[in-house]
Amino acid sequence: MRRPLIAGNWKLNKTIKESRQLSMQLIDELSNITDRDIVIAPVFTALSTVSEIIGSSPIQLAAQNCYPTTSGAFTGEVSPLFLQDAGCRFVIIGHSERRQLLHETNAFINQKLIAVIHAELTPILCIGETLQQREEGQMLETLTRQIEEGLAGLTADQMATVVIAYEPIWAIGTGKTASSEQAQEAHAFIRELLQELFNPTVAGQTRILYGGSVKPENIDNLMAQKDIDGALVGGASLKAEDFIRIVKFL
Ligand code: PEP
């Protein structure tokens, strides 16, 4: 069975001091949880501090982005090697905010994904359609392109570590959640695609998270869906109480 994973994407929020406080609050309430993965993604500058605080607790660390080349003359960039050095186990790749604001392409995202796998970290590959693409009937085509190009060149063995996050862009930070049925439909489609591109084992094992205005009020229904294996949580991961309740989904 697929182990549930709840990840909090803190985006560009929380100073080092605030990150320390929030991590300590999470540890207090979540240290006994053993049946699901819990991941938090603070800003780069807080990674080392948070890594020391979470220590051997069940909470694991993620970065929100990376650069695909290991080291060298790449001013301002951070590669998977340095993220691993700071204590990360996961890296979020291809978040829609980066696709939209920084014009990241599927080809560039694919390079990052491969670099993350080579560094023995777990990539969380974000995909999702805009409202316009959904309304114009291009949702499945968009998801197919993001998956095919984002996962290009990967072997079935390498796929064992990849996590996919389906995040419809119209649901991110808008308070508008996809209904559980809409999310399940997209997740089932992604799983079918993985079966075609790789094999039934990969399709059955890959964890597919839902992201887009996940809250304490909707997590239980989302997690009850057959193909939803967890959540990538933005806004609600900034409040300890909300994130704790989401991690403790029923
Ligand atoms: C996200 O940033 O990945 C996200 C899903 O944000 P929110 O939960 O705020 O919609």
PDB file of C-alpha atoms and ligand atoms in Angstrom:
ATOM      1  CA  MET A   1       0.000   0.000   0.000  1.00  0.00           C
ATOM      2  CA  ARG A   2       1.060   3.571  -0.580  1.00  0.00           C
ATOM      3  CA  ARG A   3       2.173   5.370   2.566  1.00  0.00           C
ATOM      4  CA  PRO A   4       0.311   8.678   2.977  1.00  0.00           C
ATOM      5  CA  LEU A   5       2.403  11.852   2.775  1.00  0.00           C
ATOM      6  CA  ILE A   6       1.393  15.291   3.988  1.00  0.00           C
ATOM      7  CA  ALA A   7       3.758  18.100   2.966  1.00  0.00           C
ATOM      8  CA  GLY A   8       3.649  21.736   4.050  1.00  0.00           C
ATOM      9  CA  ASN A   9       4.983  24.266   1.536  1.00  0.00           C
ATOM     10  CA  TRP A  10       5.803  27.389   3.537  1.00  0.00           C
ATOM     11  CA  LYS A  11       6.619  29.345   0.345  1.00  0.00           C
ATOM     12  CA  LEU A  12       8.266  32.734   1.018  1.00  0.00           C
ATOM     13  CA  ASN A  13       7.073  32.952   4.622  1.00  0.00           C
ATOM     14  CA  LYS A  14       8.521  32.629   8.138  1.00  0.00           C
ATOM     15  CA  THR A  15      11.834  34.068   9.283  1.00  0.00           C
ATOM     16  CA  ILE A  16      14.345  31.730  10.923  1.00  0.00           C
ATOM     17  CA  LYS A  17      12.900  32.557  14.342  1.00  0.00           C
ATOM     18  CA  GLU A  18       9.327  31.946  13.176  1.00  0.00           C
ATOM     19  CA  SER A  19      10.354  28.744  11.406  1.00  0.00           C
ATOM     20  CA  ARG A  20      11.943  27.509  14.634  1.00  0.00           C
ATOM     21  CA  GLN A  21       8.733  28.257  16.584  1.00  0.00           C
ATOM     22  CA  LEU A  22       6.458  26.557  14.080  1.00  0.00           C
ATOM     23  CA  SER A  23       8.704  23.471  13.843  1.00  0.00           C
ATOM     24  CA  MET A  24       8.724  23.137  17.635  1.00  0.00           C
ATOM     25  CA  GLN A  25       4.915  23.364  17.761  1.00  0.00           C
ATOM     26  CA  LEU A  26       4.639  20.641  15.117  1.00  0.00           C
ATOM     27  CA  ILE A  27       7.053  18.327  16.931  1.00  0.00           C
ATOM     28  CA  ASP A  28       5.064  18.688  20.151  1.00  0.00           C
ATOM     29  CA  GLU A  29       1.932  17.325  18.476  1.00  0.00           C
ATOM     30  CA  LEU A  30       3.244  15.034  15.773  1.00  0.00           C
ATOM     31  CA  SER A  31       6.154  13.100  17.289  1.00  0.00           C
ATOM     32  CA  ASN A  32       4.081   9.979  17.879  1.00  0.00           C
ATOM     33  CA  ILE A  33       2.866   9.621  14.310  1.00  0.00           C
ATOM     34  CA  THR A  34       4.384   6.642  12.529  1.00  0.00           C
ATOM     35  CA  ASP A  35       1.877   5.612   9.858  1.00  0.00           C
ATOM     36  CA  ARG A  36       2.351   8.554   7.453  1.00  0.00           C
ATOM     37  CA  ASP A  37       5.142  10.775   6.155  1.00  0.00           C
ATOM     38  CA  ILE A  38       5.186  14.378   7.362  1.00  0.00           C
ATOM     39  CA  VAL A  39       7.264  16.878   5.388  1.00  0.00           C
ATOM     40  CA  ILE A  40       7.824  20.626   5.780  1.00  0.00           C
ATOM     41  CA  ALA A  41       9.443  22.960   3.247  1.00  0.00           C
ATOM     42  CA  PRO A  42      10.737  26.199   4.813  1.00  0.00           C
ATOM     43  CA  VAL A  43      12.648  28.908   2.919  1.00  0.00           C
ATOM     44  CA  PHE A  44      16.286  28.075   2.086  1.00  0.00           C
ATOM     45  CA  THR A  45      17.697  30.273   4.869  1.00  0.00           C
ATOM     46  CA  ALA A  46      15.779  28.374   7.561  1.00  0.00           C
ATOM     47  CA  LEU A  47      16.589  24.849   6.365  1.00  0.00           C
ATOM     48  CA  SER A  48      19.592  24.167   8.606  1.00  0.00           C
ATOM     49  CA  THR A  49      17.895  25.549  11.705  1.00  0.00           C
ATOM     50  CA  VAL A  50      14.726  23.548  11.092  1.00  0.00           C
ATOM     51  CA  SER A  51      16.806  20.453  10.321  1.00  0.00           C
ATOM     52  CA  GLU A  52      18.423  20.655  13.759  1.00  0.00           C
ATOM     53  CA  ILE A  53      15.058  21.119  15.470  1.00  0.00           C
ATOM     54  CA  ILE A  54      13.247  18.258  13.762  1.00  0.00           C
ATOM     55  CA  GLY A  55      16.271  15.991  14.356  1.00  0.00           C
ATOM     56  CA  SER A  56      15.106  12.403  14.649  1.00  0.00           C
ATOM     57  CA  SER A  57      11.390  13.282  14.920  1.00  0.00           C
ATOM     58  CA  PRO A  58       9.057  11.886  12.231  1.00  0.00           C
ATOM     59  CA  ILE A  59       9.029  15.272  10.479  1.00  0.00           C
ATOM     60  CA  GLN A  60      11.219  15.389   7.365  1.00  0.00           C
ATOM     61  CA  LEU A  61      12.657  18.369   5.557  1.00  0.00           C
ATOM     62  CA  ALA A  62      12.050  19.532   1.992  1.00  0.00           C
ATOM     63  CA  ALA A  63      13.376  22.364  -0.141  1.00  0.00           C
ATOM     64  CA  GLN A  64      11.036  24.343  -2.372  1.00  0.00           C
ATOM     65  CA  ASN A  65      13.278  24.335  -5.429  1.00  0.00           C
ATOM     66  CA  CYS A  66      16.779  23.506  -6.673  1.00  0.00           C
ATOM     67  CA  TYR A  67      19.187  24.086  -9.541  1.00  0.00           C
ATOM     68  CA  PRO A  68      20.152  21.042 -11.609  1.00  0.00           C
ATOM     69  CA  THR A  69      23.947  21.481 -11.695  1.00  0.00           C
ATOM     70  CA  THR A  70      25.805  20.242  -8.609  1.00  0.00           C
ATOM     71  CA  SER A  71      28.260  23.128  -8.089  1.00  0.00           C
ATOM     72  CA  GLY A  72      30.180  25.835  -9.904  1.00  0.00           C
ATOM     73  CA  ALA A  73      29.619  29.334 -11.265  1.00  0.00           C
ATOM     74  CA  PHE A  74      25.856  29.572 -10.774  1.00  0.00           C
ATOM     75  CA  THR A  75      25.405  32.676  -8.642  1.00  0.00           C
ATOM     76  CA  GLY A  76      22.396  32.555  -6.376  1.00  0.00           C
ATOM     77  CA  GLU A  77      21.467  28.946  -7.073  1.00  0.00           C
ATOM     78  CA  VAL A  78      21.298  25.935  -4.722  1.00  0.00           C
ATOM     79  CA  SER A  79      21.745  22.348  -5.910  1.00  0.00           C
ATOM     80  CA  PRO A  80      20.467  19.054  -4.471  1.00  0.00           C
ATOM     81  CA  LEU A  81      23.915  18.318  -2.986  1.00  0.00           C
ATOM     82  CA  PHE A  82      23.718  21.465  -0.838  1.00  0.00           C
ATOM     83  CA  LEU A  83      20.113  20.745   0.091  1.00  0.00           C
ATOM     84  CA  GLN A  84      21.118  17.294   1.254  1.00  0.00           C
ATOM     85  CA  ASP A  85      23.959  18.914   3.220  1.00  0.00           C
ATOM     86  CA  ALA A  86      21.369  21.154   4.930  1.00  0.00           C
ATOM     87  CA  GLY A  87      19.309  18.104   5.972  1.00  0.00           C
ATOM     88  CA  CYS A  88      16.716  17.854   3.192  1.00  0.00           C
ATOM     89  CA  ARG A  89      15.180  14.551   2.121  1.00  0.00           C
ATOM     90  CA  PHE A  90      12.665  15.947  -0.395  1.00  0.00           C
ATOM     91  CA  VAL A  91      12.691  18.711  -3.031  1.00  0.00           C
ATOM     92  CA  ILE A  92       9.564  20.304  -4.506  1.00  0.00           C
ATOM     93  CA  ILE A  93      10.025  20.671  -8.272  1.00  0.00           C
ATOM     94  CA  GLY A  94       7.962  22.563 -10.837  1.00  0.00           C
ATOM     95  CA  HIS A  95       5.591  24.356  -8.479  1.00  0.00           C
ATOM     96  CA  SER A  96       3.066  26.336 -10.527  1.00  0.00           C
ATOM     97  CA  GLU A  97       4.258  29.613  -9.012  1.00  0.00           C
ATOM     98  CA  ARG A  98       7.717  28.921 -10.486  1.00  0.00           C
ATOM     99  CA  ARG A  99       6.233  27.768 -13.795  1.00  0.00           C
ATOM    100  CA  GLN A 100       4.146  30.942 -14.036  1.00  0.00           C
ATOM    101  CA  LEU A 101       6.295  33.657 -12.410  1.00  0.00           C
ATOM    102  CA  LEU A 102       9.728  32.367 -13.426  1.00  0.00           C
ATOM    103  CA  HIS A 103       8.728  30.711 -16.703  1.00  0.00           C
ATOM    104  CA  GLU A 104      10.121  27.295 -15.823  1.00  0.00           C
ATOM    105  CA  THR A 105       9.650  24.828 -18.646  1.00  0.00           C
ATOM    106  CA  ASN A 106       8.945  21.096 -18.465  1.00  0.00           C
ATOM    107  CA  ALA A 107      12.431  20.463 -19.909  1.00  0.00           C
ATOM    108  CA  PHE A 108      14.140  22.487 -17.141  1.00  0.00           C
ATOM    109  CA  ILE A 109      11.957  20.843 -14.503  1.00  0.00           C
ATOM    110  CA  ASN A 110      12.990  17.443 -15.904  1.00  0.00           C
ATOM    111  CA  GLN A 111      16.688  18.373 -15.470  1.00  0.00           C
ATOM    112  CA  LYS A 112      16.022  19.311 -11.845  1.00  0.00           C
ATOM    113  CA  LEU A 113      14.113  16.100 -11.210  1.00  0.00           C
ATOM    114  CA  ILE A 114      16.984  13.983 -12.529  1.00  0.00           C
ATOM    115  CA  ALA A 115      19.500  15.951 -10.424  1.00  0.00           C
ATOM    116  CA  VAL A 116      17.371  15.384  -7.320  1.00  0.00           C
ATOM    117  CA  ILE A 117      17.198  11.646  -7.974  1.00  0.00           C
ATOM    118  CA  HIS A 118      20.971  11.472  -8.538  1.00  0.00           C
ATOM    119  CA  ALA A 119      21.477  13.135  -5.157  1.00  0.00           C
ATOM    120  CA  GLU A 120      19.292  10.411  -3.614  1.00  0.00           C
ATOM    121  CA  LEU A 121      16.620  12.862  -2.556  1.00  0.00           C
ATOM    122  CA  THR A 122      12.907  12.481  -3.259  1.00  0.00           C
ATOM    123  CA  PRO A 123      11.415  14.861  -5.830  1.00  0.00           C
ATOM    124  CA  ILE A 124       7.848  16.080  -5.452  1.00  0.00           C
ATOM    125  CA  LEU A 125       6.894  16.953  -9.029  1.00  0.00           C
ATOM    126  CA  CYS A 126       4.034  19.481  -9.194  1.00  0.00           C
ATOM    127  CA  ILE A 127       1.684  19.499 -12.158  1.00  0.00           C
ATOM    128  CA  GLY A 128      -1.723  21.067 -12.776  1.00  0.00           C
ATOM    129  CA  GLU A 129      -3.891  22.927 -15.231  1.00  0.00           C
ATOM    130  CA  THR A 130      -5.012  26.567 -15.304  1.00  0.00           C
ATOM    131  CA  LEU A 131      -8.715  27.434 -15.147  1.00  0.00           C
ATOM    132  CA  GLN A 132      -8.611  28.397 -18.814  1.00  0.00           C
ATOM    133  CA  GLN A 133      -7.089  25.048 -19.806  1.00  0.00           C
ATOM    134  CA  ARG A 134      -9.765  23.208 -17.804  1.00  0.00           C
ATOM    135  CA  GLU A 135     -12.594  25.276 -19.277  1.00  0.00           C
ATOM    136  CA  GLU A 136     -11.271  24.834 -22.813  1.00  0.00           C
ATOM    137  CA  GLY A 137     -11.102  21.053 -22.394  1.00  0.00           C
ATOM    138  CA  GLN A 138      -7.298  20.952 -22.355  1.00  0.00           C
ATOM    139  CA  MET A 139      -6.826  19.631 -18.864  1.00  0.00           C
ATOM    140  CA  LEU A 140      -5.865  16.060 -19.773  1.00  0.00           C
ATOM    141  CA  GLU A 141      -3.570  17.213 -22.560  1.00  0.00           C
ATOM    142  CA  THR A 142      -1.825  19.633 -20.181  1.00  0.00           C
ATOM    143  CA  LEU A 143      -1.323  16.990 -17.489  1.00  0.00           C
ATOM    144  CA  THR A 144      -0.078  14.497 -20.093  1.00  0.00           C
ATOM    145  CA  ARG A 145       2.522  16.949 -21.415  1.00  0.00           C
ATOM    146  CA  GLN A 146       3.697  17.879 -17.912  1.00  0.00           C
ATOM    147  CA  ILE A 147       4.073  14.212 -16.959  1.00  0.00           C
ATOM    148  CA  GLU A 148       5.639  13.006 -20.217  1.00  0.00           C
ATOM    149  CA  GLU A 149       8.139  15.870 -20.425  1.00  0.00           C
ATOM    150  CA  GLY A 150       8.720  16.190 -16.678  1.00  0.00           C
ATOM    151  CA  LEU A 151       9.499  12.479 -16.296  1.00  0.00           C
ATOM    152  CA  ALA A 152      11.352  12.072 -19.617  1.00  0.00           C
ATOM    153  CA  GLY A 153      14.307   9.681 -19.524  1.00  0.00           C
ATOM    154  CA  LEU A 154      13.453   8.154 -16.135  1.00  0.00           C
ATOM    155  CA  THR A 155      13.638   4.395 -15.688  1.00  0.00           C
ATOM    156  CA  ALA A 156      10.955   2.457 -13.839  1.00  0.00           C
ATOM    157  CA  ASP A 157      13.459   1.981 -10.976  1.00  0.00           C
ATOM    158  CA  GLN A 158      14.086   5.725 -10.721  1.00  0.00           C
ATOM    159  CA  MET A 159      10.316   6.307 -10.624  1.00  0.00           C
ATOM    160  CA  ALA A 160      10.204   4.420  -7.324  1.00  0.00           C
ATOM    161  CA  THR A 161      11.308   7.573  -5.504  1.00  0.00           C
ATOM    162  CA  VAL A 162       9.187  10.148  -7.363  1.00  0.00           C
ATOM    163  CA  VAL A 163       6.140  11.744  -5.734  1.00  0.00           C
ATOM    164  CA  ILE A 164       3.663  13.633  -7.918  1.00  0.00           C
ATOM    165  CA  ALA A 165       1.536  16.511  -6.663  1.00  0.00           C
ATOM    166  CA  TYR A 166      -1.579  17.320  -8.694  1.00  0.00           C
ATOM    167  CA  GLU A 167      -2.285  20.994  -8.031  1.00  0.00           C
ATOM    168  CA  PRO A 168      -4.946  22.614 -10.207  1.00  0.00           C
ATOM    169  CA  ILE A 169      -3.670  26.185 -10.499  1.00  0.00           C
ATOM    170  CA  TRP A 170      -7.159  27.640 -10.057  1.00  0.00           C
ATOM    171  CA  ALA A 171      -7.306  26.046  -6.595  1.00  0.00           C
ATOM    172  CA  ILE A 172      -3.946  27.262  -5.270  1.00  0.00           C
ATOM    173  CA  GLY A 173      -4.230  29.998  -2.668  1.00  0.00           C
ATOM    174  CA  THR A 174      -7.720  30.883  -3.904  1.00  0.00           C
ATOM    175  CA  GLY A 175      -9.773  29.127  -1.241  1.00  0.00           C
ATOM    176  CA  LYS A 176     -11.411  27.159  -4.098  1.00  0.00           C
ATOM    177  CA  THR A 177     -10.697  23.471  -3.608  1.00  0.00           C
ATOM    178  CA  ALA A 178     -11.282  20.958  -6.349  1.00  0.00           C
ATOM    179  CA  SER A 179     -14.127  18.722  -5.213  1.00  0.00           C
ATOM    180  CA  SER A 180     -13.015  15.293  -4.022  1.00  0.00           C
ATOM    181  CA  GLU A 181     -14.516  13.849  -7.217  1.00  0.00           C
ATOM    182  CA  GLN A 182     -12.636  16.289  -9.471  1.00  0.00           C
ATOM    183  CA  ALA A 183      -9.394  15.521  -7.661  1.00  0.00           C
ATOM    184  CA  GLN A 184      -9.970  11.750  -7.785  1.00  0.00           C
ATOM    185  CA  GLU A 185     -10.707  11.938 -11.517  1.00  0.00           C
ATOM    186  CA  ALA A 186      -7.415  13.727 -12.198  1.00  0.00           C
ATOM    187  CA  HIS A 187      -5.439  11.389  -9.921  1.00  0.00           C
ATOM    188  CA  ALA A 188      -6.900   8.299 -11.613  1.00  0.00           C
ATOM    189  CA  PHE A 189      -5.958   9.761 -14.987  1.00  0.00           C
ATOM    190  CA  ILE A 190      -2.362  10.408 -13.817  1.00  0.00           C
ATOM    191  CA  ARG A 191      -2.090   6.851 -12.510  1.00  0.00           C
ATOM    192  CA  GLU A 192      -3.302   5.450 -15.828  1.00  0.00           C
ATOM    193  CA  LEU A 193      -0.745   7.558 -17.631  1.00  0.00           C
ATOM    194  CA  LEU A 194       2.031   6.213 -15.385  1.00  0.00           C
ATOM    195  CA  GLN A 195       0.901   2.709 -16.286  1.00  0.00           C
ATOM    196  CA  GLU A 196       1.201   3.510 -19.998  1.00  0.00           C
ATOM    197  CA  LEU A 197       4.540   5.283 -19.656  1.00  0.00           C
ATOM    198  CA  PHE A 198       6.142   2.837 -17.197  1.00  0.00           C
ATOM    199  CA  ASN A 199       4.307  -0.251 -15.948  1.00  0.00           C
ATOM    200  CA  PRO A 200       1.499  -1.298 -13.574  1.00  0.00           C
ATOM    201  CA  THR A 201       3.894  -1.606 -10.616  1.00  0.00           C
ATOM    202  CA  VAL A 202       5.097   1.975 -10.985  1.00  0.00           C
ATOM    203  CA  ALA A 203       1.506   3.150 -11.414  1.00  0.00           C
ATOM    204  CA  GLY A 204       0.422   1.271  -8.300  1.00  0.00           C
ATOM    205  CA  GLN A 205       3.322   2.456  -6.149  1.00  0.00           C
ATOM    206  CA  THR A 206       3.631   6.143  -7.063  1.00  0.00           C
ATOM    207  CA  ARG A 207       2.244   8.496  -4.469  1.00  0.00           C
ATOM    208  CA  ILE A 208       0.048  11.219  -5.941  1.00  0.00           C
ATOM    209  CA  LEU A 209      -0.670  14.154  -3.616  1.00  0.00           C
ATOM    210  CA  TYR A 210      -3.464  16.680  -4.055  1.00  0.00           C
ATOM    211  CA  GLY A 211      -2.714  20.388  -3.578  1.00  0.00           C
ATOM    212  CA  GLY A 212      -4.938  23.463  -3.765  1.00  0.00           C
ATOM    213  CA  SER A 213      -6.568  25.077  -0.736  1.00  0.00           C
ATOM    214  CA  VAL A 214      -6.353  21.956   1.415  1.00  0.00           C
ATOM    215  CA  LYS A 215      -7.751  22.755   4.864  1.00  0.00           C
ATOM    216  CA  PRO A 216      -8.760  20.937   8.044  1.00  0.00           C
ATOM    217  CA  GLU A 217     -12.361  21.005   6.726  1.00  0.00           C
ATOM    218  CA  ASN A 218     -11.699  19.182   3.441  1.00  0.00           C
ATOM    219  CA  ILE A 219      -8.736  16.883   4.124  1.00  0.00           C
ATOM    220  CA  ASP A 220     -10.780  13.898   5.332  1.00  0.00           C
ATOM    221  CA  ASN A 221     -12.917  13.753   2.181  1.00  0.00           C
ATOM    222  CA  LEU A 222      -9.913  14.181  -0.073  1.00  0.00           C
ATOM    223  CA  MET A 223      -7.971  11.420   1.688  1.00  0.00           C
ATOM    224  CA  ALA A 224     -10.952   9.076   1.413  1.00  0.00           C
ATOM    225  CA  GLN A 225     -10.468   8.987  -2.379  1.00  0.00           C
ATOM    226  CA  LYS A 226      -8.867   5.864  -3.775  1.00  0.00           C
ATOM    227  CA  ASP A 227      -6.071   7.554  -5.723  1.00  0.00           C
ATOM    228  CA  ILE A 228      -5.277  10.452  -3.361  1.00  0.00           C
ATOM    229  CA  ASP A 229      -2.240   9.512  -1.297  1.00  0.00           C
ATOM    230  CA  GLY A 230      -1.614  12.747   0.534  1.00  0.00           C
ATOM    231  CA  ALA A 231      -1.580  16.516   0.263  1.00  0.00           C
ATOM    232  CA  LEU A 232       0.717  19.396  -0.578  1.00  0.00           C
ATOM    233  CA  VAL A 233      -0.495  22.193   1.666  1.00  0.00           C
ATOM    234  CA  GLY A 234       0.356  25.879   1.228  1.00  0.00           C
ATOM    235  CA  GLY A 235      -1.508  28.470   3.304  1.00  0.00           C
ATOM    236  CA  ALA A 236      -2.840  26.065   5.928  1.00  0.00           C
ATOM    237  CA  SER A 237       0.670  24.737   6.651  1.00  0.00           C
ATOM    238  CA  LEU A 238       1.646  28.099   8.145  1.00  0.00           C
ATOM    239  CA  LYS A 239      -0.687  27.644  11.127  1.00  0.00           C
ATOM    240  CA  ALA A 240       0.414  24.862  13.465  1.00  0.00           C
ATOM    241  CA  GLU A 241      -3.126  23.995  14.510  1.00  0.00           C
ATOM    242  CA  ASP A 242      -4.382  23.638  10.921  1.00  0.00           C
ATOM    243  CA  PHE A 243      -1.391  21.669   9.662  1.00  0.00           C
ATOM    244  CA  ILE A 244      -1.538  19.321  12.665  1.00  0.00           C
ATOM    245  CA  ARG A 245      -5.220  18.593  11.985  1.00  0.00           C
ATOM    246  CA  ILE A 246      -4.459  17.996   8.289  1.00  0.00           C
ATOM    247  CA  VAL A 247      -1.646  15.569   9.156  1.00  0.00           C
ATOM    248  CA  LYS A 248      -4.049  13.794  11.517  1.00  0.00           C
ATOM    249  CA  PHE A 249      -6.618  13.243   8.746  1.00  0.00           C
ATOM    250  CA  LEU A 250      -9.125  10.512   9.565  1.00  0.00           C
TER     251      LEU A 250
HETATM  252  C1  PEP B   1       0.746  25.106  -2.751  1.00  0.00           C
HETATM  253  O1  PEP B   1       1.417  26.088  -2.582  1.00  0.00           O
HETATM  254  O2  PEP B   1       1.283  24.098  -3.242  1.00  0.00           O
HETATM  255  C2  PEP B   1      -0.663  25.158  -2.380  1.00  0.00           C
HETATM  256  C3  PEP B   1      -1.405  24.126  -2.673  1.00  0.00           C
HETATM  257  O3  PEP B   1      -1.116  26.279  -1.752  1.00  0.00           O
HETATM  258  P1  PEP B   1      -2.537  26.473  -0.982  1.00  0.00           P
HETATM  259  O4  PEP B   1      -2.715  25.265  -0.092  1.00  0.00           O
HETATM  260  O5  PEP B   1      -2.399  27.734  -0.215  1.00  0.00           O
HETATM  261  O6  PEP B   1      -3.592  26.527  -2.033  1.00  0.00           O
END
